mmCIF file of C-alpha atoms in Angstrom:
data_model
loop_
_atom_site.group_PDB
_atom_site.id
_atom_site.type_symbol
_atom_site.label_atom_id
_atom_site.label_comp_id
_atom_site.label_asym_id
_atom_site.label_seq_id
_atom_site.Cartn_x
_atom_site.Cartn_y
_atom_site.Cartn_z
ATOM 1 C CA UNK S 4 -9.050 -4.997 -47.914
ATOM 2 C CA UNK S 5 -7.020 -7.892 -48.419
ATOM 3 C CA UNK S 6 -4.130 -8.966 -50.646
ATOM 4 C CA UNK S 7 -1.768 -11.648 -51.069
ATOM 5 C CA UNK S 8 1.401 -11.722 -52.608
ATOM 6 C CA UNK S 9 4.098 -14.084 -53.203
ATOM 7 C CA UNK S 10 7.433 -12.602 -52.387
ATOM 8 C CA UNK S 11 9.991 -15.247 -53.368
ATOM 9 C CA UNK S 12 9.660 -18.390 -51.747
ATOM 10 C CA UNK S 13 7.021 -16.768 -49.455
ATOM 11 C CA UNK S 14 3.615 -15.724 -49.137
ATOM 12 C CA UNK S 15 2.573 -12.268 -47.831
ATOM 13 C CA UNK S 16 -0.925 -10.612 -47.049
ATOM 14 C CA UNK S 17 -1.479 -6.962 -46.870
ATOM 15 C CA UNK S 18 -4.762 -5.411 -44.828
ATOM 16 C CA UNK S 19 -5.666 -1.928 -45.672
ATOM 17 C CA UNK S 20 -7.583 -0.638 -42.948
ATOM 18 C CA UNK S 21 -8.151 3.407 -41.854
ATOM 19 C CA UNK S 22 -6.707 4.444 -38.373
ATOM 20 C CA UNK S 23 -8.394 6.418 -35.429
ATOM 21 C CA UNK S 24 -7.739 9.463 -37.514
ATOM 22 C CA UNK S 25 -9.126 8.323 -40.718
ATOM 23 C CA UNK S 26 -5.975 8.143 -42.601
ATOM 24 C CA UNK S 27 -5.277 5.070 -44.688
ATOM 25 C CA UNK S 28 -2.424 2.671 -42.681
ATOM 26 C CA UNK S 29 -1.391 -1.215 -44.285
ATOM 27 C CA UNK S 30 -0.606 -3.616 -42.385
ATOM 28 C CA UNK S 31 1.556 -6.438 -43.858
ATOM 29 C CA UNK S 32 3.185 -9.775 -42.624
ATOM 30 C CA UNK S 33 5.359 -12.320 -44.886
ATOM 31 C CA UNK S 34 7.086 -15.449 -44.250
ATOM 32 C CA UNK S 35 3.963 -18.002 -45.201
ATOM 33 C CA UNK S 36 4.998 -21.143 -47.594
ATOM 34 C CA UNK S 37 1.759 -21.309 -48.782
ATOM 35 C CA UNK S 38 -1.131 -19.063 -49.829
ATOM 36 C CA UNK S 39 -3.610 -20.882 -48.152
ATOM 37 C CA UNK S 40 -1.495 -20.363 -44.779
ATOM 38 C CA UNK S 41 -1.374 -16.194 -45.548
ATOM 39 C CA UNK S 42 -5.219 -16.249 -45.837
ATOM 40 C CA UNK S 43 -5.814 -17.782 -42.892
ATOM 41 C CA UNK S 44 -3.396 -15.694 -40.656
ATOM 42 C CA UNK S 45 -5.101 -12.524 -42.503
ATOM 43 C CA UNK S 46 -8.521 -13.789 -41.538
ATOM 44 C CA UNK S 47 -7.336 -14.106 -37.652
ATOM 45 C CA UNK S 48 -6.154 -11.160 -37.753
ATOM 46 C CA UNK S 49 -9.272 -9.524 -38.623
ATOM 47 C CA UNK S 50 -11.193 -11.583 -36.733
ATOM 48 C CA UNK S 51 -9.649 -10.794 -33.144
ATOM 49 C CA UNK S 52 -8.787 -7.060 -34.132
ATOM 50 C CA UNK S 53 -11.861 -5.803 -36.002
ATOM 51 C CA UNK S 54 -10.935 -2.326 -36.455
ATOM 52 C CA UNK S 55 -7.129 -3.446 -36.963
ATOM 53 C CA UNK S 56 -6.062 0.012 -35.069
ATOM 54 C CA UNK S 57 -5.666 -2.775 -31.843
ATOM 55 C CA UNK S 58 -3.293 -4.594 -33.539
ATOM 56 C CA UNK S 59 -0.672 -1.875 -33.930
ATOM 57 C CA UNK S 60 -1.187 -1.289 -30.413
ATOM 58 C CA UNK S 61 -0.292 -4.142 -29.386
ATOM 59 C CA UNK S 62 3.419 -3.673 -31.110
ATOM 60 C CA UNK S 63 3.909 -1.533 -27.814
ATOM 61 C CA UNK S 64 5.556 -2.511 -24.847
ATOM 62 C CA UNK S 65 4.232 -3.752 -21.581
ATOM 63 C CA UNK S 66 5.488 -0.860 -19.691
ATOM 64 C CA UNK S 67 5.048 1.780 -22.232
ATOM 65 C CA UNK S 68 1.329 0.913 -22.069
ATOM 66 C CA UNK S 69 1.315 0.280 -18.082
ATOM 67 C CA UNK S 70 2.575 4.104 -17.766
ATOM 68 C CA UNK S 71 0.032 5.886 -20.187
ATOM 69 C CA UNK S 72 -2.280 3.624 -18.366
ATOM 70 C CA UNK S 73 -1.593 5.115 -14.885
ATOM 71 C CA UNK S 74 -1.082 8.511 -16.029
ATOM 72 C CA UNK S 75 -4.417 8.307 -16.920
ATOM 73 C CA UNK S 76 -6.681 6.332 -15.032
ATOM 74 C CA UNK S 77 -4.569 6.485 -11.465
ATOM 75 C CA UNK S 78 -3.015 9.997 -11.544
ATOM 76 C CA UNK S 79 -5.933 11.847 -10.375
ATOM 77 C CA UNK S 80 -7.977 9.421 -8.905
ATOM 78 C CA UNK S 81 -5.751 8.433 -5.977
ATOM 79 C CA UNK S 82 -3.190 10.237 -3.367
ATOM 80 C CA UNK S 83 0.065 10.795 -4.157
ATOM 81 C CA UNK S 84 1.389 8.069 -2.008
ATOM 82 C CA UNK S 85 -0.966 5.587 -3.686
ATOM 83 C CA UNK S 86 0.732 6.684 -7.279
ATOM 84 C CA UNK S 87 4.328 6.334 -6.327
ATOM 85 C CA UNK S 88 3.303 2.651 -5.763
ATOM 86 C CA UNK S 89 1.899 2.709 -8.983
ATOM 87 C CA UNK S 90 5.575 3.986 -10.152
ATOM 88 C CA UNK S 91 7.485 1.896 -8.341
ATOM 89 C CA UNK S 92 5.524 -1.324 -9.995
ATOM 90 C CA UNK S 93 6.202 0.624 -13.600
ATOM 91 C CA UNK S 94 10.526 0.552 -12.420
ATOM 92 C CA UNK S 95 9.865 -3.149 -10.954
ATOM 93 C CA UNK S 96 8.416 -4.252 -14.626
ATOM 94 C CA UNK S 97 10.729 -1.827 -16.837
ATOM 95 C CA UNK S 98 13.539 -4.177 -14.829
ATOM 96 C CA UNK S 99 11.587 -7.511 -15.629
ATOM 97 C CA UNK S 100 10.093 -6.955 -18.949
ATOM 98 C CA UNK S 101 12.423 -4.344 -20.737
ATOM 99 C CA UNK S 102 11.000 -3.743 -23.917
ATOM 100 C CA UNK S 103 8.458 -6.739 -24.393
ATOM 101 C CA UNK S 104 5.336 -5.781 -26.605
ATOM 102 C CA UNK S 105 2.070 -6.389 -25.268
ATOM 103 C CA UNK S 106 1.214 -8.578 -28.368
ATOM 104 C CA UNK S 107 4.257 -10.728 -27.120
ATOM 105 C CA UNK S 108 3.423 -11.360 -23.498
ATOM 106 C CA UNK S 109 1.897 -14.763 -22.484
ATOM 107 C CA UNK S 110 1.102 -16.849 -19.644
ATOM 108 C CA UNK S 111 4.283 -18.252 -19.155
ATOM 109 C CA UNK S 112 6.242 -14.935 -19.598
ATOM 110 C CA UNK S 113 4.591 -13.826 -16.841
ATOM 111 C CA UNK S 114 4.409 -16.322 -14.318
ATOM 112 C CA UNK S 115 8.360 -16.962 -15.215
ATOM 113 C CA UNK S 116 8.607 -12.932 -14.065
ATOM 114 C CA UNK S 117 6.525 -13.040 -11.328
ATOM 115 C CA UNK S 118 8.826 -15.962 -9.671
ATOM 116 C CA UNK S 119 11.583 -13.829 -10.662
ATOM 117 C CA UNK S 120 10.192 -11.241 -8.383
ATOM 118 C CA UNK S 121 9.357 -12.949 -5.813
ATOM 119 C CA UNK S 122 12.107 -14.715 -4.959
ATOM 120 C CA UNK S 123 13.448 -11.353 -3.895
ATOM 121 C CA UNK S 124 10.718 -9.692 -2.343
ATOM 122 C CA UNK S 125 7.772 -10.415 0.181
ATOM 123 C CA UNK S 126 4.465 -12.375 -0.905
ATOM 124 C CA UNK S 127 2.658 -9.013 0.499
ATOM 125 C CA UNK S 128 4.759 -6.895 -2.207
ATOM 126 C CA UNK S 129 4.344 -9.526 -4.870
ATOM 127 C CA UNK S 130 0.429 -9.500 -4.911
ATOM 128 C CA UNK S 131 0.336 -5.952 -4.794
ATOM 129 C CA UNK S 132 3.164 -5.769 -7.964
ATOM 130 C CA UNK S 133 0.466 -8.746 -9.614
ATOM 131 C CA UNK S 134 -2.586 -6.701 -8.518
ATOM 132 C CA UNK S 135 -1.621 -3.090 -10.626
ATOM 133 C CA UNK S 136 0.013 -4.917 -13.773
ATOM 134 C CA UNK S 137 -2.979 -7.031 -14.074
ATOM 135 C CA UNK S 138 -5.540 -4.596 -13.580
ATOM 136 C CA UNK S 139 -3.920 -2.895 -16.605
ATOM 137 C CA UNK S 140 -3.238 -5.464 -18.931
ATOM 138 C CA UNK S 141 -7.396 -6.111 -18.113
ATOM 139 C CA UNK S 142 -7.919 -2.724 -19.463
ATOM 140 C CA UNK S 143 -5.696 -3.985 -23.066
ATOM 141 C CA UNK S 144 -7.724 -7.027 -22.798
ATOM 142 C CA UNK S 145 -10.877 -4.806 -23.307
ATOM 143 C CA UNK S 146 -9.509 -2.896 -25.779
ATOM 144 C CA UNK S 147 -8.415 -5.850 -27.467
ATOM 145 C CA UNK S 148 -5.104 -4.852 -27.690
ATOM 146 C CA UNK S 149 -4.225 -8.263 -26.090
ATOM 147 C CA UNK S 150 -6.798 -11.646 -27.249
ATOM 148 C CA UNK S 151 -6.225 -12.847 -23.653
ATOM 149 C CA UNK S 152 -5.287 -12.784 -19.879
ATOM 150 C CA UNK S 153 -1.737 -13.508 -19.464
ATOM 151 C CA UNK S 154 -2.538 -13.105 -15.498
ATOM 152 C CA UNK S 155 -5.146 -15.822 -15.549
ATOM 153 C CA UNK S 156 -4.410 -18.144 -12.333
ATOM 154 C CA UNK S 157 -0.786 -16.472 -12.264
ATOM 155 C CA UNK S 158 0.567 -18.385 -9.115
ATOM 156 C CA UNK S 159 1.754 -15.442 -6.139
ATOM 157 C CA UNK S 160 4.616 -16.068 -3.865
ATOM 158 C CA UNK S 161 7.155 -14.571 -2.089
ATOM 159 C CA UNK S 162 10.027 -14.868 0.427
ATOM 160 C CA UNK S 163 8.723 -15.263 3.745
ATOM 161 C CA UNK S 164 10.081 -12.818 5.853
ATOM 162 C CA UNK S 165 11.479 -13.854 9.686
ATOM 163 C CA UNK S 166 9.393 -12.262 12.233
ATOM 164 C CA UNK S 167 10.645 -9.306 14.191
ATOM 165 C CA UNK S 168 9.436 -7.567 17.221
ATOM 166 C CA UNK S 169 6.808 -5.345 17.057
ATOM 167 C CA UNK S 170 5.530 -4.897 20.132
ATOM 168 C CA UNK S 171 6.774 -3.959 23.816
ATOM 169 C CA UNK S 172 5.829 -5.609 27.065
ATOM 170 C CA UNK S 173 3.635 -3.887 29.303
ATOM 171 C CA UNK S 174 6.765 -2.943 31.640
ATOM 172 C CA UNK S 175 8.998 -1.674 28.773
ATOM 173 C CA UNK S 176 6.202 0.473 27.554
ATOM 174 C CA UNK S 177 5.798 1.916 30.833
ATOM 175 C CA UNK S 178 9.313 2.596 31.171
ATOM 176 C CA UNK S 179 9.728 3.934 28.018
ATOM 177 C CA UNK S 180 6.088 6.568 28.407
ATOM 178 C CA UNK S 181 7.723 7.791 31.793
ATOM 179 C CA UNK S 182 11.204 8.312 30.393
ATOM 180 C CA UNK S 183 9.682 10.957 27.498
ATOM 181 C CA UNK S 184 10.089 14.937 28.255
ATOM 182 C CA UNK S 185 7.238 16.784 27.554
ATOM 183 C CA UNK S 186 9.406 19.731 26.167
ATOM 184 C CA UNK S 187 11.073 18.055 22.952
ATOM 185 C CA UNK S 188 9.086 17.336 20.308
ATOM 186 C CA UNK S 189 10.433 14.476 18.855
ATOM 187 C CA UNK S 190 9.766 13.221 22.496
ATOM 188 C CA UNK S 191 5.854 13.611 22.491
ATOM 189 C CA UNK S 192 5.272 12.549 19.475
ATOM 190 C CA UNK S 193 6.445 9.232 20.571
ATOM 191 C CA UNK S 194 4.703 9.762 23.798
ATOM 192 C CA UNK S 195 1.274 10.636 21.857
ATOM 193 C CA UNK S 196 1.633 7.361 19.681
ATOM 194 C CA UNK S 197 2.245 5.542 22.364
ATOM 195 C CA UNK S 198 -0.605 5.843 24.876
ATOM 196 C CA UNK S 199 -3.457 6.446 21.653
ATOM 197 C CA UNK S 200 -2.025 4.556 19.102
ATOM 198 C CA UNK S 201 -2.314 6.689 16.211
ATOM 199 C CA UNK S 202 -0.580 6.809 12.952
ATOM 200 C CA UNK S 203 2.046 8.899 12.158
ATOM 201 C CA UNK S 204 0.500 11.022 9.932
ATOM 202 C CA UNK S 205 -2.192 11.502 12.290
ATOM 203 C CA UNK S 206 0.019 11.985 15.174
ATOM 204 C CA UNK S 207 1.993 15.153 13.052
ATOM 205 C CA UNK S 208 -1.357 16.436 11.659
ATOM 206 C CA UNK S 209 -2.579 17.527 15.423
ATOM 207 C CA UNK S 210 -3.309 21.337 15.199
ATOM 208 C CA UNK S 211 -4.272 22.903 18.737
ATOM 209 C CA UNK S 212 -7.611 23.014 18.087
ATOM 210 C CA UNK S 213 -7.724 19.099 17.724
ATOM 211 C CA UNK S 214 -6.720 18.706 21.664
ATOM 212 C CA UNK S 215 -9.345 18.782 24.013
ATOM 213 C CA UNK S 216 -7.917 19.356 27.317
ATOM 214 C CA UNK S 217 -11.131 20.032 29.250
ATOM 215 C CA UNK S 218 -13.166 16.464 28.049
ATOM 216 C CA UNK S 219 -10.041 14.764 28.123
ATOM 217 C CA UNK S 220 -10.074 13.214 24.524
ATOM 218 C CA UNK S 221 -7.906 14.188 21.230
ATOM 219 C CA UNK S 222 -9.869 14.942 17.648
ATOM 220 C CA UNK S 223 -8.482 12.772 14.462
ATOM 221 C CA UNK S 224 -9.818 14.284 11.874
ATOM 222 C CA UNK S 225 -7.065 14.663 9.060
ATOM 223 C CA UNK S 226 -3.264 14.167 8.365
ATOM 224 C CA UNK S 227 0.082 15.679 7.188
ATOM 225 C CA UNK S 228 1.475 14.622 4.365
ATOM 226 C CA UNK S 229 4.933 14.213 5.807
ATOM 227 C CA UNK S 230 6.301 12.208 2.821
ATOM 228 C CA UNK S 231 5.514 14.777 -0.048
ATOM 229 C CA UNK S 232 5.005 17.732 1.991
ATOM 230 C CA UNK S 233 1.767 18.738 0.352
ATOM 231 C CA UNK S 234 0.473 19.590 3.896
ATOM 232 C CA UNK S 235 -2.752 18.611 5.368
ATOM 233 C CA UNK S 236 -4.533 15.598 3.663
ATOM 234 C CA UNK S 237 -7.061 13.269 4.328
ATOM 235 C CA UNK S 238 -7.117 10.575 6.836
ATOM 236 C CA UNK S 239 -6.328 6.813 5.708
ATOM 237 C CA UNK S 240 -10.033 5.937 5.640
ATOM 238 C CA UNK S 241 -13.341 7.542 6.813
ATOM 239 C CA UNK S 242 -13.210 5.526 9.993
ATOM 240 C CA UNK S 243 -9.981 6.956 10.606
ATOM 241 C CA UNK S 244 -12.064 9.946 12.127
ATOM 242 C CA UNK S 245 -12.661 9.547 15.406
ATOM 243 C CA UNK S 246 -12.253 10.646 18.964
ATOM 244 C CA UNK S 247 -9.477 8.803 21.113
ATOM 245 C CA UNK S 248 -10.135 9.337 25.145
ATOM 246 C CA UNK S 249 -7.023 10.324 27.271
ATOM 247 C CA UNK S 250 -5.626 9.795 30.581
ATOM 248 C CA UNK S 251 -4.665 13.128 32.905
ATOM 249 C CA UNK S 252 -1.331 12.172 32.500
ATOM 250 C CA UNK S 253 -1.794 12.837 29.218
ATOM 251 C CA UNK S 254 -3.801 15.775 29.565
ATOM 252 C CA UNK S 255 -0.636 17.229 31.480
ATOM 253 C CA UNK S 256 1.997 16.483 29.100
ATOM 254 C CA UNK S 257 0.159 18.202 26.171
ATOM 255 C CA UNK S 258 -0.635 21.258 28.643
ATOM 256 C CA UNK S 259 3.244 21.553 29.837
ATOM 257 C CA UNK S 260 4.449 20.816 26.036
ATOM 258 C CA UNK S 261 2.024 23.573 24.831
ATOM 259 C CA UNK S 262 3.221 26.014 27.252
ATOM 260 C CA UNK S 263 6.559 25.240 25.898
ATOM 261 C CA UNK S 264 5.480 25.586 22.157
ATOM 262 C CA UNK S 265 2.940 27.753 21.601
ATOM 263 C CA UNK S 266 0.531 26.714 18.469
ATOM 264 C CA UNK S 267 -1.470 28.212 16.150
ATOM 265 C CA UNK S 268 -4.790 27.342 14.967
ATOM 266 C CA UNK S 269 -3.372 25.895 11.392
ATOM 267 C CA UNK S 270 -0.329 25.011 12.000
ATOM 268 C CA UNK S 271 0.659 21.600 13.318
ATOM 269 C CA UNK S 272 1.477 21.573 17.026
ATOM 270 C CA UNK S 273 4.664 19.039 16.232
ATOM 271 C CA UNK S 274 6.100 21.349 13.888
ATOM 272 C CA UNK S 275 9.602 22.957 14.977
ATOM 273 C CA UNK S 276 9.816 26.660 15.332
ATOM 274 C CA UNK S 277 11.967 26.645 11.521
ATOM 275 C CA UNK S 278 8.673 25.080 10.029
ATOM 276 C CA UNK S 279 9.846 21.414 9.672
ATOM 277 C CA UNK S 280 7.753 18.523 10.378
ATOM 278 C CA UNK S 281 9.946 15.288 11.234
ATOM 279 C CA UNK S 282 9.724 12.683 8.433
ATOM 280 C CA UNK S 283 8.780 9.172 9.602
ATOM 281 C CA UNK S 284 12.801 7.939 9.566
ATOM 282 C CA UNK S 285 13.863 10.530 11.808
ATOM 283 C CA UNK S 286 11.566 9.710 14.360
ATOM 284 C CA UNK S 287 12.369 5.909 13.942
ATOM 285 C CA UNK S 288 16.232 7.354 14.487
ATOM 286 C CA UNK S 289 15.064 9.068 17.690
ATOM 287 C CA UNK S 290 12.726 6.167 19.131
ATOM 288 C CA UNK S 291 15.935 3.777 18.496
ATOM 289 C CA UNK S 292 18.377 6.065 20.257
ATOM 290 C CA UNK S 293 15.789 6.078 23.542
ATOM 291 C CA UNK S 294 14.945 2.497 23.253
ATOM 292 C CA UNK S 295 18.542 1.697 23.070
ATOM 293 C CA UNK S 296 19.170 4.052 26.099
ATOM 294 C CA UNK S 297 16.620 2.160 28.061
ATOM 295 C CA UNK S 298 17.452 -1.304 27.059
ATOM 296 C CA UNK S 299 14.406 -2.281 25.445
ATOM 297 C CA UNK S 300 14.303 -4.370 22.329
ATOM 298 C CA UNK S 301 14.066 -2.134 18.989
ATOM 299 C CA UNK S 302 10.797 -1.530 17.500
ATOM 300 C CA UNK S 303 9.441 1.288 14.998
ATOM 301 C CA UNK S 304 6.986 3.593 15.262
ATOM 302 C CA UNK S 305 4.249 1.823 13.768
ATOM 303 C CA UNK S 306 5.435 -0.791 16.249
ATOM 304 C CA UNK S 307 3.761 1.723 18.993
ATOM 305 C CA UNK S 308 0.766 1.297 17.773
ATOM 306 C CA UNK S 309 1.038 -2.311 18.283
ATOM 307 C CA UNK S 310 1.915 -2.327 21.338
ATOM 308 C CA UNK S 311 -0.777 0.197 22.382
ATOM 309 C CA UNK S 312 -3.666 -2.325 20.699
ATOM 310 C CA UNK S 313 -1.626 -5.246 22.395
ATOM 311 C CA UNK S 314 -1.870 -3.918 25.561
ATOM 312 C CA UNK S 315 -5.362 -2.658 25.780
ATOM 313 C CA UNK S 316 -6.382 -6.325 24.420
ATOM 314 C CA UNK S 317 -4.319 -8.279 27.207
ATOM 315 C CA UNK S 318 -6.176 -5.145 29.661
ATOM 316 C CA UNK S 319 -9.575 -6.498 28.953
ATOM 317 C CA UNK S 320 -10.442 -3.928 26.809
ATOM 318 C CA UNK S 321 -12.615 -5.554 23.863
ATOM 319 C CA UNK S 322 -12.081 -5.937 20.418
ATOM 320 C CA UNK S 323 -15.114 -3.506 19.290
ATOM 321 C CA UNK S 324 -13.301 -0.849 21.207
ATOM 322 C CA UNK S 325 -10.103 -1.223 20.330
ATOM 323 C CA UNK S 326 -10.803 -1.107 17.050
ATOM 324 C CA UNK S 327 -12.512 2.484 16.867
ATOM 325 C CA UNK S 328 -9.738 3.423 18.979
ATOM 326 C CA UNK S 329 -7.239 2.605 16.328
ATOM 327 C CA UNK S 330 -9.085 3.558 13.546
ATOM 328 C CA UNK S 331 -9.932 0.382 11.815
ATOM 329 C CA UNK S 332 -12.456 0.479 8.795
ATOM 330 C CA UNK S 333 -13.911 -2.626 10.553
ATOM 331 C CA UNK S 334 -13.775 -4.939 13.476
ATOM 332 C CA UNK S 335 -11.980 -7.917 11.094
ATOM 333 C CA UNK S 336 -8.987 -5.549 10.448
ATOM 334 C CA UNK S 337 -8.888 -5.455 13.648
ATOM 335 C CA UNK S 338 -9.406 -9.783 14.210
ATOM 336 C CA UNK S 339 -6.983 -10.454 11.753
ATOM 337 C CA UNK S 340 -3.942 -8.129 12.753
ATOM 338 C CA UNK S 341 -4.260 -9.247 16.674
ATOM 339 C CA UNK S 342 -5.176 -12.691 15.991
ATOM 340 C CA UNK S 343 -2.235 -14.318 17.627
ATOM 341 C CA UNK S 344 -3.459 -12.116 20.973
ATOM 342 C CA UNK S 345 -7.218 -13.088 20.566
ATOM 343 C CA UNK S 346 -6.606 -16.684 20.460
ATOM 344 C CA UNK S 347 -4.013 -16.500 23.340
ATOM 345 C CA UNK S 348 -7.007 -14.558 25.201
ATOM 346 C CA UNK S 349 -9.556 -17.513 23.990
ATOM 347 C CA UNK S 350 -7.582 -19.726 25.410
ATOM 348 C CA UNK S 351 -7.480 -17.908 28.939
ATOM 349 C CA UNK S 352 -11.401 -17.255 28.864
ATOM 350 C CA UNK S 353 -11.582 -21.200 28.145
ATOM 351 C CA UNK S 354 -9.757 -21.793 31.575
ATOM 352 C CA UNK S 355 -11.988 -19.028 33.150
ATOM 353 C CA UNK S 356 -15.583 -20.510 32.219
ATOM 354 C CA UNK S 357 -14.161 -24.364 33.021
ATOM 355 C CA UNK S 358 -13.202 -22.359 36.576
ATOM 356 C CA UNK S 359 -16.403 -20.840 37.002
ATOM 357 C CA UNK S 360 -18.622 -23.801 35.651
ATOM 358 C CA UNK S 361 -16.423 -26.396 38.106
ATOM 359 C CA UNK S 362 -17.309 -23.297 41.728
ATOM 360 C CA UNK S 363 -20.813 -23.265 40.474
ATOM 361 C CA UNK S 364 -21.321 -27.055 40.498
ATOM 362 C CA UNK S 365 -19.756 -27.685 44.138
#
């Protein structure tokens, strides 16, 4: 039911409705110079919010709604690492939007804040931030808390980070792996990554049962949550479960290591006797010191994975085999990641093709 009355020189509308608990509520708004303006405004509210409870929901801040949304829809559905990313988005949103209400969020305001965020973050980070906020706001749109999508056609930009060296040359890679010792845990973690291309969580998640010295292979079937310390967890994707062939030198290194650090069946082989599994920052520090000693350009631990893949591609291993060895979900991922290398190899192939044809025509 709607009623109108004049308060001083302005008109006010009052709409009575029941909330979700069946209790009567009143929605009032004043400040209209003419009664017809109040009638038009009340009609618009009723048309856009048939049950009227969503009008009040629109007074909730964007950040508050987003925090409730991720708790309900994401906390139990994604990994702790992924959920942490959603929480980081909440922190950034709080800095950008403050207490801005959902009903006051416009396309212009959203784009302004997205641009502000993009001035200090990489495009990929901005894209993730936008994707997560947009998913939440589309939910608010479905619930009719907001009447339009403020993220529609938003332009995503970002800071272009200077490209850093991500891989080692073949010679430097050789120098590194021959320098590493089978009697040190940190050295062996680095060594296994360098000769297999495994992800960090996969390496530190290895158990003795995953090492098949007789058939020269390592089985990747789980990972270790070194960040939140919850123990073993699933691999990044189902395709990450794989067997990786290893050479005789690696088998010998692993045998020596396991003699030095005997492992129990359900304990990671790279866990210290005190029960500690190195976090990635500790291994990156160790890797940096080793590379500095050898006077090799610095790369991160993840750069060992890129190095391994790059070397295999340059040595003529097919993209499909490299993709399977890395545990990529599709060959497209491998092709896009190592596009520059594949293009170089294609140029070399063209030269070989011409050479073959020229020899055949003589």
